[in-house]
Amino acid sequence: MPLRIAVSGGIAAGKSAVCRILQQGGADIIDADDIARELVAPGMPALAEIAAQLGPQFIQADGTLDRVALRAHVFADASAKTRLEAILHPRIQQSLQQRSEASKSAVVAVAIPLLSPQSRARAYGWLDRVLIVEAPQEMQIARIRARDGSSEQLAAAMVAAQLDSAGRLPMADDVLINDGDLSSLEHWTRSLLQRYQTLATG
């Protein structure tokens, strides 16, 4: 069984960059966002459930999910967000676990952006460790604006809507503070990977 590391943290903190560095070092990467996209492909049961529970207006003429409209809807409606999560999260958790168990790598990094202490205890007890990637809030906002072209107000709202550091850190076995350049992030990520590889083989 590989050593299974959850990679989580705030929006635009650098989780994807950390996963790329881990992958370059030989770790297998399994991404919850990729699985979520697979689950809502045309013809998939989860897509039909979304249409039934949240409304057919979120399905486009070509049968694909209107992600922009749905994202805006659940951002403004907490009950819709809860219903969407009830459709997707159990399926995502099951797929992540199955794929991580099937991996042939010594270390598997499981990217779970929305991991919380509650979901860690309830649905992700099979994980061996949790790596939290953190960044200063002003850097998160700047990265969101550069990535999405969002206004500063929207970017700040997106950061504020997520679990904050105080909520994330209690579940962390390891913490990476991504407040420098890429070379610094690479150095600390590779150091962690060496530790994980030692744990996996020892």
PDB file of C-alpha atoms in Angstrom:
ATOM      1  CA  MET A   1       0.000   0.000   0.000  1.00  0.00           C
ATOM      2  CA  PRO A   2       1.464   3.405  -0.924  1.00  0.00           C
ATOM      3  CA  LEU A   3       1.846   6.241   1.580  1.00  0.00           C
ATOM      4  CA  ARG A   4      -1.180   8.444   0.893  1.00  0.00           C
ATOM      5  CA  ILE A   5      -0.730  12.171   1.489  1.00  0.00           C
ATOM      6  CA  ALA A   6      -3.601  14.633   1.242  1.00  0.00           C
ATOM      7  CA  VAL A   7      -2.560  17.973  -0.249  1.00  0.00           C
ATOM      8  CA  SER A   8      -4.953  20.729   0.771  1.00  0.00           C
ATOM      9  CA  GLY A   9      -4.991  24.406   1.667  1.00  0.00           C
ATOM     10  CA  GLY A  10      -6.512  27.729   0.760  1.00  0.00           C
ATOM     11  CA  ILE A  11      -7.474  28.864  -2.705  1.00  0.00           C
ATOM     12  CA  ALA A  12      -4.470  30.012  -4.775  1.00  0.00           C
ATOM     13  CA  ALA A  13      -2.074  28.957  -2.013  1.00  0.00           C
ATOM     14  CA  GLY A  14      -0.006  26.869  -4.424  1.00  0.00           C
ATOM     15  CA  LYS A  15      -1.435  23.358  -4.070  1.00  0.00           C
ATOM     16  CA  SER A  16      -1.179  22.642  -7.805  1.00  0.00           C
ATOM     17  CA  ALA A  17       2.454  23.761  -7.893  1.00  0.00           C
ATOM     18  CA  VAL A  18       3.254  21.527  -4.926  1.00  0.00           C
ATOM     19  CA  CYS A  19       1.585  18.565  -6.641  1.00  0.00           C
ATOM     20  CA  ARG A  20       3.572  19.184  -9.840  1.00  0.00           C
ATOM     21  CA  ILE A  21       6.827  19.168  -7.870  1.00  0.00           C
ATOM     22  CA  LEU A  22       5.830  15.997  -6.037  1.00  0.00           C
ATOM     23  CA  GLN A  23       4.968  14.361  -9.364  1.00  0.00           C
ATOM     24  CA  GLN A  24       8.313  15.365 -10.845  1.00  0.00           C
ATOM     25  CA  GLY A  25       9.924  13.612  -7.884  1.00  0.00           C
ATOM     26  CA  GLY A  26       8.095  10.356  -8.566  1.00  0.00           C
ATOM     27  CA  ALA A  27       4.882  10.651  -6.551  1.00  0.00           C
ATOM     28  CA  ASP A  28       1.577   9.673  -8.116  1.00  0.00           C
ATOM     29  CA  ILE A  29      -0.985  12.513  -8.186  1.00  0.00           C
ATOM     30  CA  ILE A  30      -4.732  11.987  -7.854  1.00  0.00           C
ATOM     31  CA  ASP A  31      -6.768  15.189  -8.046  1.00  0.00           C
ATOM     32  CA  ALA A  32     -10.265  15.574  -6.613  1.00  0.00           C
ATOM     33  CA  ASP A  33     -11.024  18.366  -9.097  1.00  0.00           C
ATOM     34  CA  ASP A  34     -10.199  16.071 -12.040  1.00  0.00           C
ATOM     35  CA  ILE A  35     -12.498  13.403 -10.632  1.00  0.00           C
ATOM     36  CA  ALA A  36     -15.257  15.970 -10.077  1.00  0.00           C
ATOM     37  CA  ARG A  37     -15.044  16.938 -13.761  1.00  0.00           C
ATOM     38  CA  GLU A  38     -15.278  13.276 -14.798  1.00  0.00           C
ATOM     39  CA  LEU A  39     -18.320  12.769 -12.591  1.00  0.00           C
ATOM     40  CA  VAL A  40     -20.303  15.538 -14.301  1.00  0.00           C
ATOM     41  CA  ALA A  41     -19.500  14.532 -17.873  1.00  0.00           C
ATOM     42  CA  PRO A  42     -22.522  14.093 -20.157  1.00  0.00           C
ATOM     43  CA  GLY A  43     -24.374  10.872 -19.400  1.00  0.00           C
ATOM     44  CA  MET A  44     -22.956  10.451 -15.896  1.00  0.00           C
ATOM     45  CA  PRO A  45     -25.432   9.801 -13.033  1.00  0.00           C
ATOM     46  CA  ALA A  46     -24.156  12.755 -10.985  1.00  0.00           C
ATOM     47  CA  LEU A  47     -25.011  15.163 -13.796  1.00  0.00           C
ATOM     48  CA  ALA A  48     -28.566  13.862 -13.913  1.00  0.00           C
ATOM     49  CA  GLU A  49     -28.841  14.306 -10.137  1.00  0.00           C
ATOM     50  CA  ILE A  50     -27.619  17.897 -10.395  1.00  0.00           C
ATOM     51  CA  ALA A  51     -30.278  18.639 -13.010  1.00  0.00           C
ATOM     52  CA  ALA A  52     -32.970  16.986 -10.889  1.00  0.00           C
ATOM     53  CA  GLN A  53     -32.058  18.632  -7.595  1.00  0.00           C
ATOM     54  CA  LEU A  54     -30.689  22.032  -8.637  1.00  0.00           C
ATOM     55  CA  GLY A  55     -32.475  22.599 -11.922  1.00  0.00           C
ATOM     56  CA  PRO A  56     -32.132  21.754 -15.641  1.00  0.00           C
ATOM     57  CA  GLN A  57     -30.979  25.311 -16.371  1.00  0.00           C
ATOM     58  CA  PHE A  58     -27.460  24.264 -15.377  1.00  0.00           C
ATOM     59  CA  ILE A  59     -27.252  21.779 -18.251  1.00  0.00           C
ATOM     60  CA  GLN A  60     -26.281  23.368 -21.556  1.00  0.00           C
ATOM     61  CA  ALA A  61     -27.740  22.514 -24.962  1.00  0.00           C
ATOM     62  CA  ASP A  62     -24.849  20.176 -25.729  1.00  0.00           C
ATOM     63  CA  GLY A  63     -25.480  18.217 -22.524  1.00  0.00           C
ATOM     64  CA  THR A  64     -22.518  19.600 -20.597  1.00  0.00           C
ATOM     65  CA  LEU A  65     -22.631  21.265 -17.203  1.00  0.00           C
ATOM     66  CA  ASP A  66     -22.710  25.065 -17.156  1.00  0.00           C
ATOM     67  CA  ARG A  67     -19.954  25.386 -14.548  1.00  0.00           C
ATOM     68  CA  VAL A  68     -19.940  29.179 -14.497  1.00  0.00           C
ATOM     69  CA  ALA A  69     -23.667  29.440 -13.788  1.00  0.00           C
ATOM     70  CA  LEU A  70     -23.600  26.639 -11.228  1.00  0.00           C
ATOM     71  CA  ARG A  71     -20.588  28.113  -9.426  1.00  0.00           C
ATOM     72  CA  ALA A  72     -22.312  31.484  -9.163  1.00  0.00           C
ATOM     73  CA  HIS A  73     -25.518  29.836  -7.929  1.00  0.00           C
ATOM     74  CA  VAL A  74     -23.945  27.771  -5.138  1.00  0.00           C
ATOM     75  CA  PHE A  75     -21.726  30.679  -4.111  1.00  0.00           C
ATOM     76  CA  ALA A  76     -24.890  32.715  -3.466  1.00  0.00           C
ATOM     77  CA  ASP A  77     -27.083  29.926  -2.065  1.00  0.00           C
ATOM     78  CA  ALA A  78     -25.793  27.887   0.874  1.00  0.00           C
ATOM     79  CA  SER A  79     -28.529  25.261   0.585  1.00  0.00           C
ATOM     80  CA  ALA A  80     -27.690  24.675  -3.080  1.00  0.00           C
ATOM     81  CA  LYS A  81     -24.044  24.293  -2.140  1.00  0.00           C
ATOM     82  CA  THR A  82     -24.983  21.673   0.457  1.00  0.00           C
ATOM     83  CA  ARG A  83     -27.081  19.737  -2.061  1.00  0.00           C
ATOM     84  CA  LEU A  84     -24.320  19.827  -4.681  1.00  0.00           C
ATOM     85  CA  GLU A  85     -21.762  18.592  -2.158  1.00  0.00           C
ATOM     86  CA  ALA A  86     -24.082  15.744  -1.135  1.00  0.00           C
ATOM     87  CA  ILE A  87     -24.182  14.625  -4.772  1.00  0.00           C
ATOM     88  CA  LEU A  88     -20.484  14.910  -5.521  1.00  0.00           C
ATOM     89  CA  HIS A  89     -18.454  14.457  -2.344  1.00  0.00           C
ATOM     90  CA  PRO A  90     -19.238  10.785  -1.579  1.00  0.00           C
ATOM     91  CA  ARG A  91     -18.478   9.842  -5.173  1.00  0.00           C
ATOM     92  CA  ILE A  92     -15.242  11.840  -5.160  1.00  0.00           C
ATOM     93  CA  GLN A  93     -14.122  10.300  -1.855  1.00  0.00           C
ATOM     94  CA  GLN A  94     -14.788   6.768  -3.083  1.00  0.00           C
ATOM     95  CA  SER A  95     -12.907   7.318  -6.334  1.00  0.00           C
ATOM     96  CA  LEU A  96      -9.931   8.937  -4.585  1.00  0.00           C
ATOM     97  CA  GLN A  97      -9.635   5.999  -2.205  1.00  0.00           C
ATOM     98  CA  GLN A  98      -9.932   3.381  -4.945  1.00  0.00           C
ATOM     99  CA  ARG A  99      -7.387   5.080  -7.198  1.00  0.00           C
ATOM    100  CA  SER A 100      -4.912   5.652  -4.377  1.00  0.00           C
ATOM    101  CA  GLU A 101      -5.105   1.995  -3.349  1.00  0.00           C
ATOM    102  CA  ALA A 102      -4.460   0.918  -6.948  1.00  0.00           C
ATOM    103  CA  SER A 103      -1.381   3.133  -7.359  1.00  0.00           C
ATOM    104  CA  LYS A 104       1.992   1.473  -7.876  1.00  0.00           C
ATOM    105  CA  SER A 105       3.957   4.471  -6.560  1.00  0.00           C
ATOM    106  CA  ALA A 106       5.492   4.489  -3.080  1.00  0.00           C
ATOM    107  CA  VAL A 107       3.943   7.915  -2.416  1.00  0.00           C
ATOM    108  CA  VAL A 108       0.545   9.119  -3.609  1.00  0.00           C
ATOM    109  CA  ALA A 109      -0.418  12.780  -3.292  1.00  0.00           C
ATOM    110  CA  VAL A 110      -4.200  13.158  -3.138  1.00  0.00           C
ATOM    111  CA  ALA A 111      -5.185  16.748  -3.966  1.00  0.00           C
ATOM    112  CA  ILE A 112      -8.319  17.635  -1.955  1.00  0.00           C
ATOM    113  CA  PRO A 113      -8.919  21.406  -1.988  1.00  0.00           C
ATOM    114  CA  LEU A 114     -11.970  21.313   0.299  1.00  0.00           C
ATOM    115  CA  LEU A 115     -10.638  18.986   2.989  1.00  0.00           C
ATOM    116  CA  SER A 116     -11.782  19.971   6.487  1.00  0.00           C
ATOM    117  CA  PRO A 117     -11.166  18.461   9.926  1.00  0.00           C
ATOM    118  CA  GLN A 118     -14.713  17.085   9.829  1.00  0.00           C
ATOM    119  CA  SER A 119     -14.382  15.429   6.405  1.00  0.00           C
ATOM    120  CA  ARG A 120     -10.885  14.214   7.310  1.00  0.00           C
ATOM    121  CA  ALA A 121     -12.299  12.379  10.320  1.00  0.00           C
ATOM    122  CA  ARG A 122     -15.523  11.205   8.655  1.00  0.00           C
ATOM    123  CA  ALA A 123     -14.642  10.302   5.063  1.00  0.00           C
ATOM    124  CA  TYR A 124     -10.866  10.373   4.723  1.00  0.00           C
ATOM    125  CA  GLY A 125      -9.648   8.225   7.591  1.00  0.00           C
ATOM    126  CA  TRP A 126      -7.738   6.129   5.041  1.00  0.00           C
ATOM    127  CA  LEU A 127      -5.244   8.957   4.433  1.00  0.00           C
ATOM    128  CA  ASP A 128      -1.845   8.561   6.091  1.00  0.00           C
ATOM    129  CA  ARG A 129      -0.887  12.228   6.348  1.00  0.00           C
ATOM    130  CA  VAL A 130      -2.208  15.701   5.538  1.00  0.00           C
ATOM    131  CA  LEU A 131      -0.038  18.398   3.956  1.00  0.00           C
ATOM    132  CA  ILE A 132      -1.500  21.899   4.187  1.00  0.00           C
ATOM    133  CA  VAL A 133      -0.217  24.567   1.779  1.00  0.00           C
ATOM    134  CA  GLU A 134      -0.602  28.102   3.104  1.00  0.00           C
ATOM    135  CA  ALA A 135       0.039  31.556   1.646  1.00  0.00           C
ATOM    136  CA  PRO A 136      -0.526  35.112   2.911  1.00  0.00           C
ATOM    137  CA  GLN A 137      -4.010  36.368   2.068  1.00  0.00           C
ATOM    138  CA  GLU A 138      -2.732  39.251  -0.053  1.00  0.00           C
ATOM    139  CA  MET A 139      -0.764  36.772  -2.188  1.00  0.00           C
ATOM    140  CA  GLN A 140      -3.838  34.558  -2.594  1.00  0.00           C
ATOM    141  CA  ILE A 141      -5.902  37.526  -3.776  1.00  0.00           C
ATOM    142  CA  ALA A 142      -3.203  38.620  -6.230  1.00  0.00           C
ATOM    143  CA  ARG A 143      -2.899  35.104  -7.653  1.00  0.00           C
ATOM    144  CA  ILE A 144      -6.663  34.752  -8.107  1.00  0.00           C
ATOM    145  CA  ARG A 145      -6.829  38.081  -9.919  1.00  0.00           C
ATOM    146  CA  ALA A 146      -3.920  37.136 -12.194  1.00  0.00           C
ATOM    147  CA  ARG A 147      -5.360  33.671 -12.871  1.00  0.00           C
ATOM    148  CA  ASP A 148      -9.056  34.481 -13.369  1.00  0.00           C
ATOM    149  CA  GLY A 149      -9.120  38.203 -14.121  1.00  0.00           C
ATOM    150  CA  SER A 150     -11.338  38.650 -11.048  1.00  0.00           C
ATOM    151  CA  SER A 151     -11.860  41.951  -9.292  1.00  0.00           C
ATOM    152  CA  GLU A 152     -10.094  42.455  -5.992  1.00  0.00           C
ATOM    153  CA  GLN A 153     -13.474  42.403  -4.226  1.00  0.00           C
ATOM    154  CA  LEU A 154     -14.473  39.053  -5.753  1.00  0.00           C
ATOM    155  CA  ALA A 155     -11.052  37.533  -5.128  1.00  0.00           C
ATOM    156  CA  ALA A 156     -11.186  38.628  -1.490  1.00  0.00           C
ATOM    157  CA  ALA A 157     -14.692  37.150  -1.155  1.00  0.00           C
ATOM    158  CA  MET A 158     -13.499  33.835  -2.586  1.00  0.00           C
ATOM    159  CA  VAL A 159     -10.679  33.680  -0.041  1.00  0.00           C
ATOM    160  CA  ALA A 160     -13.017  34.652   2.804  1.00  0.00           C
ATOM    161  CA  ALA A 161     -15.566  31.994   1.820  1.00  0.00           C
ATOM    162  CA  GLN A 162     -13.116  29.166   2.449  1.00  0.00           C
ATOM    163  CA  LEU A 163     -12.027  27.517   5.662  1.00  0.00           C
ATOM    164  CA  ASP A 164      -9.355  29.746   7.198  1.00  0.00           C
ATOM    165  CA  SER A 165      -5.902  28.749   8.424  1.00  0.00           C
ATOM    166  CA  ALA A 166      -7.100  28.317  11.988  1.00  0.00           C
ATOM    167  CA  GLY A 167      -9.646  25.787  10.739  1.00  0.00           C
ATOM    168  CA  ARG A 168      -7.226  23.904   8.500  1.00  0.00           C
ATOM    169  CA  LEU A 169      -4.071  23.667  10.571  1.00  0.00           C
ATOM    170  CA  PRO A 170      -5.356  21.337  13.334  1.00  0.00           C
ATOM    171  CA  MET A 171      -5.595  18.493  10.801  1.00  0.00           C
ATOM    172  CA  ALA A 172      -2.119  19.112   9.334  1.00  0.00           C
ATOM    173  CA  ASP A 173       0.762  16.704   9.757  1.00  0.00           C
ATOM    174  CA  ASP A 174       2.922  18.958   7.589  1.00  0.00           C
ATOM    175  CA  VAL A 175       2.639  22.636   6.587  1.00  0.00           C
ATOM    176  CA  LEU A 176       4.249  24.412   3.627  1.00  0.00           C
ATOM    177  CA  ILE A 177       4.218  28.229   3.688  1.00  0.00           C
ATOM    178  CA  ASN A 178       4.273  29.357   0.061  1.00  0.00           C
ATOM    179  CA  ASP A 179       5.255  33.003   0.504  1.00  0.00           C
ATOM    180  CA  GLY A 180       8.424  33.066  -1.599  1.00  0.00           C
ATOM    181  CA  ASP A 181       9.501  32.232  -5.134  1.00  0.00           C
ATOM    182  CA  LEU A 182       9.163  28.955  -7.010  1.00  0.00           C
ATOM    183  CA  SER A 183      12.707  27.813  -6.208  1.00  0.00           C
ATOM    184  CA  SER A 184      11.974  28.086  -2.494  1.00  0.00           C
ATOM    185  CA  LEU A 185       8.743  26.113  -2.903  1.00  0.00           C
ATOM    186  CA  GLU A 186      10.597  23.463  -4.896  1.00  0.00           C
ATOM    187  CA  HIS A 187      13.269  23.139  -2.204  1.00  0.00           C
ATOM    188  CA  TRP A 188      10.825  22.608   0.658  1.00  0.00           C
ATOM    189  CA  THR A 189       8.500  20.358  -1.342  1.00  0.00           C
ATOM    190  CA  ARG A 190      11.357  18.090  -2.400  1.00  0.00           C
ATOM    191  CA  SER A 191      12.556  17.922   1.195  1.00  0.00           C
ATOM    192  CA  LEU A 192       9.100  16.779   2.248  1.00  0.00           C
ATOM    193  CA  LEU A 193       8.964  14.234  -0.566  1.00  0.00           C
ATOM    194  CA  GLN A 194      12.252  12.718   0.604  1.00  0.00           C
ATOM    195  CA  ARG A 195      10.725  12.348   4.059  1.00  0.00           C
ATOM    196  CA  TYR A 196       7.590  10.745   2.618  1.00  0.00           C
ATOM    197  CA  GLN A 197       9.641   8.321   0.536  1.00  0.00           C
ATOM    198  CA  THR A 198      11.575   7.303   3.635  1.00  0.00           C
ATOM    199  CA  LEU A 199       8.324   6.746   5.545  1.00  0.00           C
ATOM    200  CA  ALA A 200       6.901   4.744   2.643  1.00  0.00           C
ATOM    201  CA  THR A 201       9.854   2.378   2.467  1.00  0.00           C
ATOM    202  CA  GLY A 202      10.683   2.232   6.178  1.00  0.00           C
TER     203      GLY A 202
END
